[in-house]
Amino acid sequence: MTHHETPAPAAGHSHRRGGRAGGRRTPRGKNDVPWPRRPVLTALWIPAAAALLPVGGALGAFGPWFILPSLALALTGGAGLVYAVLSLGQSAVVRGPALALLLAPLIAVPLMSLNTTQATVLSLRGTAHPGTVTGVTVHHGKGTSYSCTVRYDDAPARSRSVSCGSFDAAGERVSVTEDPDGLVDPEFTAAAENPRFDFAMVGLADLSLLLIAGVAAGVGALVHLLRGRRNPVAPAAG
């Protein structure tokens, strides 16, 4: 008696849309990424990044000894946030716009936190010194920045370098606020007088990070749930 063998399925057949692989369906399309094994822990990167980014930026205001910790915190927070959006987004339609919208606040939050911390310390502890700009130095790098050399009226033998703009010029009368212990760099008094607005801007940018990443994660979870219902896991063969 002749036994007829059933032909084996063609290679790759089980990987077609909704095909079975190892007893379970694979509801992944070409734009999908694997759903994280611990989605709640992955989602915790979102609030963690919202804390690490401003804290990292604030540390950078306290001098060169804090530059490395500042960069470490800011980069960790940014990388964790991007990882959470990529893992939980579940679709290029969700991930692409979310990452594009996150780019500006990812850069702005640490930088604004640094400037806000500097202004806050100077407003609480600083001493104002009237003086005259004696020279402007242009620094070229990834961008163009300017520093002004200011000679204090109350200490003519002293000159301090202060970050300034392209519109500042030698001979200009200014007021510089300086921390007596040098905790932060000096700054023009007008920029250090009212840090509340800067605090509000940092908070707004940080809140936008939470909202954008949270919406992306929520939509991704919904997409994952709908795909799981459409492509249920097949029971294992007994």
Coordinates of C-alpha atoms in Angstrom, one line a residue:
M1 CA 0.0 0.0 0.0
T2 CA 1.4 3.3 -1.0
H3 CA 1.6 6.1 1.5
H4 CA 1.1 9.6 0.1
E5 CA 3.2 12.2 1.9
T6 CA 1.7 15.6 2.5
P7 CA 3.9 18.3 0.9
A8 CA 5.6 20.6 3.3
P9 CA 4.4 24.2 3.2
A10 CA 6.6 26.5 1.2
A11 CA 9.3 28.4 3.0
G12 CA 8.1 31.7 4.4
H13 CA 4.4 30.7 4.2
S14 CA 3.9 31.0 7.9
H15 CA 5.2 34.5 7.9
R16 CA 2.6 35.9 5.6
R17 CA -0.2 38.2 6.9
G18 CA -1.6 36.5 9.9
G19 CA 0.3 33.3 9.3
R20 CA 1.2 31.0 12.1
A21 CA 4.7 30.5 13.4
G22 CA 5.4 28.1 16.2
G23 CA 1.7 27.8 17.1
R24 CA 1.0 31.5 17.3
R25 CA -0.1 34.3 15.0
T26 CA 2.3 37.1 14.2
P27 CA 0.3 40.3 13.9
R28 CA 3.3 42.4 12.8
G29 CA 3.5 44.4 9.6
K30 CA 6.4 45.9 7.7
N31 CA 6.3 49.2 9.8
D32 CA 5.9 47.4 13.2
V33 CA 8.4 46.9 16.0
P34 CA 8.1 44.2 18.7
W35 CA 5.9 45.0 21.6
P36 CA 8.1 45.3 24.7
R37 CA 7.9 42.5 27.2
R38 CA 7.4 45.0 30.1
P39 CA 5.4 47.8 28.6
V40 CA 4.7 49.5 31.9
L41 CA 8.4 49.7 32.7
T42 CA 9.1 51.0 29.2
A43 CA 6.4 53.7 29.7
L44 CA 8.1 54.8 32.9
W45 CA 10.9 56.3 30.8
I46 CA 8.5 59.0 29.8
P47 CA 8.1 60.7 33.3
A48 CA 11.7 59.7 34.1
A49 CA 12.9 61.7 31.0
A50 CA 10.7 64.7 32.0
A51 CA 12.7 64.8 35.3
L52 CA 16.2 63.9 34.0
L53 CA 16.3 66.5 31.2
P54 CA 15.7 69.6 33.3
V55 CA 17.8 68.3 36.2
G56 CA 20.6 67.6 33.9
G57 CA 20.4 71.0 32.3
A58 CA 20.3 72.7 35.7
L59 CA 23.5 71.0 36.9
G60 CA 25.3 72.4 33.9
A61 CA 24.9 75.9 35.3
F62 CA 27.3 75.2 38.2
G63 CA 30.6 75.1 36.3
P64 CA 32.9 72.6 34.5
W65 CA 32.8 70.0 37.4
F66 CA 29.2 69.4 36.7
I67 CA 29.3 69.2 32.9
L68 CA 29.8 65.4 32.7
P69 CA 27.0 64.6 35.2
S70 CA 24.8 67.2 33.4
L71 CA 25.4 65.5 30.0
A72 CA 24.9 62.0 31.4
L73 CA 21.5 62.9 32.9
A74 CA 20.3 64.7 29.8
L75 CA 21.5 62.1 27.4
T76 CA 20.0 59.3 29.5
G77 CA 16.7 61.0 29.7
G78 CA 16.6 61.8 26.0
A79 CA 17.6 58.2 25.0
G80 CA 15.0 56.7 27.3
L81 CA 12.3 58.9 25.9
V82 CA 13.1 58.0 22.3
Y83 CA 13.3 54.3 23.2
A84 CA 9.9 54.5 24.9
V85 CA 8.3 56.2 21.8
L86 CA 9.9 53.8 19.4
S87 CA 8.9 50.7 21.4
L88 CA 5.4 51.7 22.3
G89 CA 4.5 53.6 19.1
Q90 CA 3.9 50.4 17.2
S91 CA 3.5 52.1 13.8
A92 CA 5.5 54.5 11.7
V93 CA 2.4 56.7 11.4
V94 CA 2.6 57.2 15.2
R95 CA 6.4 57.2 15.7
G96 CA 7.4 59.6 13.0
P97 CA 5.3 62.6 13.9
A98 CA 5.9 62.0 17.7
L99 CA 9.7 62.0 17.3
A100 CA 9.5 65.0 15.0
L101 CA 7.5 66.9 17.6
L102 CA 9.7 65.8 20.4
L103 CA 13.0 67.1 18.8
A104 CA 12.6 70.8 19.7
P105 CA 11.6 70.3 23.4
L106 CA 14.3 67.6 23.8
I107 CA 16.9 70.2 23.0
A108 CA 15.2 73.2 24.6
V109 CA 14.5 71.8 28.0
P110 CA 18.1 71.2 29.2
L111 CA 19.3 74.5 27.7
M112 CA 16.5 76.5 29.2
S113 CA 17.0 74.8 32.5
L114 CA 20.6 75.8 32.5
N115 CA 19.8 79.4 31.8
T116 CA 16.9 79.5 34.3
T117 CA 19.1 78.0 37.1
Q118 CA 21.8 80.6 36.4
A119 CA 19.3 83.4 36.5
T120 CA 17.6 82.1 39.7
V121 CA 20.9 81.8 41.6
L122 CA 21.9 85.3 40.5
S123 CA 18.5 86.8 41.4
L124 CA 18.7 85.3 44.9
R125 CA 22.4 85.8 45.7
G126 CA 24.0 88.0 43.1
T127 CA 25.4 91.5 43.4
A128 CA 24.9 94.1 40.6
H129 CA 28.0 95.9 39.3
P130 CA 27.6 98.8 36.9
G131 CA 30.3 98.9 34.2
T132 CA 31.4 99.5 30.7
V133 CA 31.9 97.0 27.8
T134 CA 35.6 97.2 26.8
G135 CA 35.5 94.6 24.0
V136 CA 33.5 91.9 22.3
T137 CA 34.8 88.5 21.3
V138 CA 33.2 86.3 18.7
H139 CA 33.4 82.5 19.2
H140 CA 32.9 80.3 16.2
G141 CA 32.0 76.6 16.6
K142 CA 28.8 74.7 15.8
G143 CA 27.2 78.1 16.2
T144 CA 28.4 81.7 16.7
S145 CA 28.4 83.1 20.2
Y146 CA 29.7 86.4 21.7
S147 CA 31.3 87.3 25.0
C148 CA 31.7 90.9 26.3
T149 CA 34.6 92.0 28.5
V150 CA 33.1 94.4 31.2
R151 CA 35.1 96.7 33.4
Y152 CA 33.3 97.4 36.7
D153 CA 32.9 101.0 37.9
D154 CA 33.3 100.0 41.5
A155 CA 36.4 98.0 40.8
P156 CA 38.2 99.5 37.8
A157 CA 41.0 97.0 38.1
R158 CA 38.6 94.1 37.5
S159 CA 37.2 92.9 34.2
R160 CA 34.7 90.1 33.8
S161 CA 33.7 88.1 30.7
V162 CA 29.9 87.9 30.2
S163 CA 27.9 86.1 27.6
C164 CA 26.3 88.7 25.3
G165 CA 24.9 89.2 21.8
S166 CA 25.9 90.5 18.4
F167 CA 24.2 93.8 19.1
D168 CA 26.5 94.6 22.1
A169 CA 29.5 96.9 21.4
A170 CA 32.6 98.4 23.1
G171 CA 31.7 101.5 25.1
E172 CA 28.2 100.3 26.0
R173 CA 27.1 101.0 29.6
V174 CA 25.8 97.8 31.3
S175 CA 25.1 96.3 34.7
V176 CA 26.4 92.8 35.5
T177 CA 25.1 90.6 38.3
E178 CA 27.8 88.4 39.8
D179 CA 27.5 85.6 42.4
P180 CA 29.9 86.5 45.3
D181 CA 31.0 82.8 45.6
G182 CA 31.2 82.2 41.8
L183 CA 28.6 79.4 41.9
V184 CA 27.4 80.4 38.4
D185 CA 28.7 82.6 35.7
P186 CA 27.9 86.3 35.8
E187 CA 25.1 87.7 33.6
F188 CA 23.7 91.0 32.6
T189 CA 21.4 92.2 35.4
A190 CA 18.4 92.6 33.1
A191 CA 18.5 88.9 32.2
A192 CA 18.8 87.8 35.9
E193 CA 16.0 89.9 37.4
N194 CA 12.9 87.9 36.6
P195 CA 13.5 84.1 36.3
R196 CA 9.8 83.3 36.7
F197 CA 9.1 83.6 33.0
D198 CA 12.0 81.3 32.3
F199 CA 10.6 78.7 34.8
A200 CA 7.3 78.9 33.1
M201 CA 8.8 78.2 29.7
V202 CA 10.8 75.2 31.0
G203 CA 7.7 73.8 32.6
L204 CA 5.7 74.3 29.3
A205 CA 8.4 72.6 27.2
D206 CA 8.7 69.7 29.8
L207 CA 4.9 69.3 29.8
S208 CA 4.9 69.1 26.0
L209 CA 7.4 66.2 26.3
L210 CA 5.0 64.3 28.6
L211 CA 2.0 65.0 26.4
I212 CA 3.5 64.1 23.1
A213 CA 5.2 60.9 24.3
G214 CA 2.2 59.9 26.4
V215 CA -0.2 60.3 23.5
A216 CA 2.2 58.3 21.2
A217 CA 2.4 55.5 23.8
G218 CA -1.4 55.5 24.3
V219 CA -2.1 55.3 20.6
G220 CA 0.5 52.6 20.2
A221 CA -1.1 50.5 23.1
L222 CA -4.5 50.8 21.4
V223 CA -3.0 49.7 18.0
H224 CA -1.4 46.7 19.8
L225 CA -4.7 45.8 21.5
L226 CA -6.6 45.9 18.2
R227 CA -4.0 43.8 16.4
G228 CA -4.1 41.3 19.2
R229 CA -7.9 40.9 18.9
R230 CA -7.7 40.7 15.1
N231 CA -4.9 38.1 15.2
P232 CA -5.5 36.1 18.4
V233 CA -2.8 33.7 19.7
A234 CA -3.6 30.1 18.5
P235 CA -3.7 27.4 21.1
A236 CA -0.6 25.2 21.3
A237 CA -1.0 21.7 19.8
G238 CA -1.5 19.0 22.4

